[in-house]
mmCIF file of C-alpha atoms in Angstrom:
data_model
loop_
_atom_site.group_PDB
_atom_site.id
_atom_site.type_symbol
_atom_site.label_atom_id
_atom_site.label_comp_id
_atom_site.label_asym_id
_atom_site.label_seq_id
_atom_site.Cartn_x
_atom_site.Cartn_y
_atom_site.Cartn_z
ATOM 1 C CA UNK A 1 127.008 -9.520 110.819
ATOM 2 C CA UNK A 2 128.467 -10.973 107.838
ATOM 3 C CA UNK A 3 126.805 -10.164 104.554
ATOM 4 C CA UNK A 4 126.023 -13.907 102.369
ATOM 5 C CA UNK A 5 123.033 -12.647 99.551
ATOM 6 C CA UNK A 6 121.516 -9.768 98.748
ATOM 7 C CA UNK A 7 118.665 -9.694 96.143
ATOM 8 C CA UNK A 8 115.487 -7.591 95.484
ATOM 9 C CA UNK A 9 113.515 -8.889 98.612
ATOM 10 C CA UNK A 10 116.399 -7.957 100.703
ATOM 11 C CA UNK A 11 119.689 -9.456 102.571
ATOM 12 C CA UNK A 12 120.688 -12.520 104.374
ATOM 13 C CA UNK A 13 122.896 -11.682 107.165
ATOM 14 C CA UNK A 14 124.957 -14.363 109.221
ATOM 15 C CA UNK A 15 125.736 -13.130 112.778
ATOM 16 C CA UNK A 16 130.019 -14.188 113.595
ATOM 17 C CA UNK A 17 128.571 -16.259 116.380
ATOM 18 C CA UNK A 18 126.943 -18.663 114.068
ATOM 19 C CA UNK A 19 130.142 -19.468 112.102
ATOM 20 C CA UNK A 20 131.947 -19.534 115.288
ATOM 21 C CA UNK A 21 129.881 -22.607 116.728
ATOM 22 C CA UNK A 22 129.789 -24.074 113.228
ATOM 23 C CA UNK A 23 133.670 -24.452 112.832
ATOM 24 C CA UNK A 24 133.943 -24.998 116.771
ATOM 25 C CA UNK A 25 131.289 -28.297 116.167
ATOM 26 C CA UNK A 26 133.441 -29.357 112.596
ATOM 27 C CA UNK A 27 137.055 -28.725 114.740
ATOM 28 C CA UNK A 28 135.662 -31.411 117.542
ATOM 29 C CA UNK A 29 134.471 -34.166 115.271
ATOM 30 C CA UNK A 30 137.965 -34.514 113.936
ATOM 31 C CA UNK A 31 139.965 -37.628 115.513
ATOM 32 C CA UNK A 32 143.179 -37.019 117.640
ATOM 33 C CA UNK A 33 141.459 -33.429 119.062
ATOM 34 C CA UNK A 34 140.718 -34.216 123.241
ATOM 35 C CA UNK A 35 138.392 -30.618 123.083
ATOM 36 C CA UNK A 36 138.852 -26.907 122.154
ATOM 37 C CA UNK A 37 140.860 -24.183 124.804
ATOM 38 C CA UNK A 38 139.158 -20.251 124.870
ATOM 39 C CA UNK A 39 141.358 -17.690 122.401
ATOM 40 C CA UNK A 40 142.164 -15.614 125.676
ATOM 41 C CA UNK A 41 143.351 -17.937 128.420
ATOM 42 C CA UNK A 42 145.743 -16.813 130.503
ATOM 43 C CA UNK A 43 147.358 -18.899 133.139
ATOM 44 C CA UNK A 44 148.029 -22.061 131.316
ATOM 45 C CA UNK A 45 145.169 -24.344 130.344
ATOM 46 C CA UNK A 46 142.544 -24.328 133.108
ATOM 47 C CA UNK A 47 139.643 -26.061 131.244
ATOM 48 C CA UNK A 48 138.877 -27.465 127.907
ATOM 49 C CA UNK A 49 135.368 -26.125 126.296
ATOM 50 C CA UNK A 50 132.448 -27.809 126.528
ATOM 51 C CA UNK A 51 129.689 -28.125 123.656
ATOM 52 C CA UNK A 52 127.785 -25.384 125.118
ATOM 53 C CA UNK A 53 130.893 -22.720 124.852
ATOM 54 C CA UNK A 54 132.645 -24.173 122.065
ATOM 55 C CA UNK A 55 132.419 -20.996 119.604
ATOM 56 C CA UNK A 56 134.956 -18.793 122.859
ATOM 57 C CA UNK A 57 137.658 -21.522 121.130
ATOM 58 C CA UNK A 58 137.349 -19.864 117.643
ATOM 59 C CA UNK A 59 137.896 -16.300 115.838
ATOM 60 C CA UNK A 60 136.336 -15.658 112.579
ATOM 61 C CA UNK A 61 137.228 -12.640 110.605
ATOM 62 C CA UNK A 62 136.167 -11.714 107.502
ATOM 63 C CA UNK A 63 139.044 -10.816 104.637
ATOM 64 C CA UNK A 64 138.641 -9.075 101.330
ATOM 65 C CA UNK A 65 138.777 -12.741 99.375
ATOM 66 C CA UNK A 66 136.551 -14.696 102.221
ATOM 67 C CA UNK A 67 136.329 -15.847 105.922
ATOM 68 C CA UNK A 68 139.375 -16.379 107.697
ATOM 69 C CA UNK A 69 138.910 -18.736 110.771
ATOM 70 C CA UNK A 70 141.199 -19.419 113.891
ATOM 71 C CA UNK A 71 140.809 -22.285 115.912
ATOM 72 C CA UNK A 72 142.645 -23.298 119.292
ATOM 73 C CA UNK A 73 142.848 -26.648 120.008
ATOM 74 C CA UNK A 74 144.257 -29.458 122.387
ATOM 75 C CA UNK A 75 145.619 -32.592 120.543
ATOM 76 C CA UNK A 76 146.091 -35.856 122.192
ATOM 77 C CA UNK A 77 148.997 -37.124 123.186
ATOM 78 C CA UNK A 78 151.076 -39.570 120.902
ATOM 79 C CA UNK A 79 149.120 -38.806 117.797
ATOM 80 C CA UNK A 80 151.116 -36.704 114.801
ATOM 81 C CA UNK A 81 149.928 -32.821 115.277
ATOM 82 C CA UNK A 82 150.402 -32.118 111.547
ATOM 83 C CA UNK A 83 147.945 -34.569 110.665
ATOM 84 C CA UNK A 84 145.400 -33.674 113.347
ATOM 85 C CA UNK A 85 145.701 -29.987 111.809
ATOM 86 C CA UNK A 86 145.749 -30.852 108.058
ATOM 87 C CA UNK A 87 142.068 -32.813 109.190
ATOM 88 C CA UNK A 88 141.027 -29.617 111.067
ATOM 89 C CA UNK A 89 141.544 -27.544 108.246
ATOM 90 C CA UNK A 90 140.115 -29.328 105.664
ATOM 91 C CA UNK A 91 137.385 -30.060 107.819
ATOM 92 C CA UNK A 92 136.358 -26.988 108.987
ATOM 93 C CA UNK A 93 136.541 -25.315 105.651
ATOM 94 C CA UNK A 94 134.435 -27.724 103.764
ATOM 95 C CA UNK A 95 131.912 -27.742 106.710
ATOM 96 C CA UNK A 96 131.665 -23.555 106.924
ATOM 97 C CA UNK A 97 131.610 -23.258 103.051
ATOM 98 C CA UNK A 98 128.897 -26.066 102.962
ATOM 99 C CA UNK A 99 126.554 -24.614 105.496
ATOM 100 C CA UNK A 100 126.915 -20.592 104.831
ATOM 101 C CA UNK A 101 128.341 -20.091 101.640
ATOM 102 C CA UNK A 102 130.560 -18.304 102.322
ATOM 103 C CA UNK A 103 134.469 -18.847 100.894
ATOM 104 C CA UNK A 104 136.832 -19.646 103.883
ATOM 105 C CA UNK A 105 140.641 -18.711 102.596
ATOM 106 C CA UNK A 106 142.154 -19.832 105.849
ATOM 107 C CA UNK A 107 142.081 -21.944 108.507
ATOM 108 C CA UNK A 108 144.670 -21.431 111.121
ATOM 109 C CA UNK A 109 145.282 -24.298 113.840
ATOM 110 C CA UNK A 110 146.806 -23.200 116.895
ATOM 111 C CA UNK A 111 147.919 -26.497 119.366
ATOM 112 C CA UNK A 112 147.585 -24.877 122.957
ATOM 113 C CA UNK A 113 148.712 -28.120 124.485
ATOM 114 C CA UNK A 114 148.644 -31.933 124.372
ATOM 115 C CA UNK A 115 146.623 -34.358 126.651
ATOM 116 C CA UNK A 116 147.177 -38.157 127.388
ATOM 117 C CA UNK A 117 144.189 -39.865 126.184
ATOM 118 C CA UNK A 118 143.129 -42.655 129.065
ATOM 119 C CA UNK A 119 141.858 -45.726 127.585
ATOM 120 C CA UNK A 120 139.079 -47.768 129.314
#
């Protein structure tokens, strides 16, 4: 549980899990991302998450200054990865800040792989 207010009445607590699936949703929406791989995969990329796992692609741990958020990703192929990041980054920060209140001090993109994106 992460602390966000405490006042006379009592505390508001924020379980990790929440944060997780909020910076897992913000990390899809951005363009160039084919989907999210789990933090502890082992023998090479055997499935990208779906919606309904999405927060097993993310680690949230909370610093002395505020949140700091890994987030494992698959980018497609052909489109600049240090672009893709810088969106993921600013995205997900803005996003976690916005809904919690909490201050996020990093965001860490780690590119487990690249994916050709198939065009209808």
């Amino acid at each position: 549980m992460i602390k966000i207010k405490t006042n006379e009445w009592g505390n508001i607590d924020i379980e990790k899990e929440v944060i997780e699936t909020i910076a897992g949703l913000a990390t899809v929406d951005c363009y160039g991302l084919v989907g999210m791989v789990p933090i502890d995969w082992q023998s090479g990329i055997t499935s990208i998450l779906g919606l309904e796992s999405i927060r097993k692609g993310v680690l949230v741990r909370s610093g002395e200054e505020g949140l700091i958020i890994d987030v494992h990703v698959i980018v497609g192929y052909g489109i600049k990865i240090s672009e893709v990041a810088s969106n993921v980054i600013q995205k997900v920060a803005y996003v976690v800040q916005n809904n919690t209140g909490l201050k996020v001090v990093a965001v860490n993109v780690n590119v487990k792989g690249i994916k050709v994106l198939t065009g209808k």
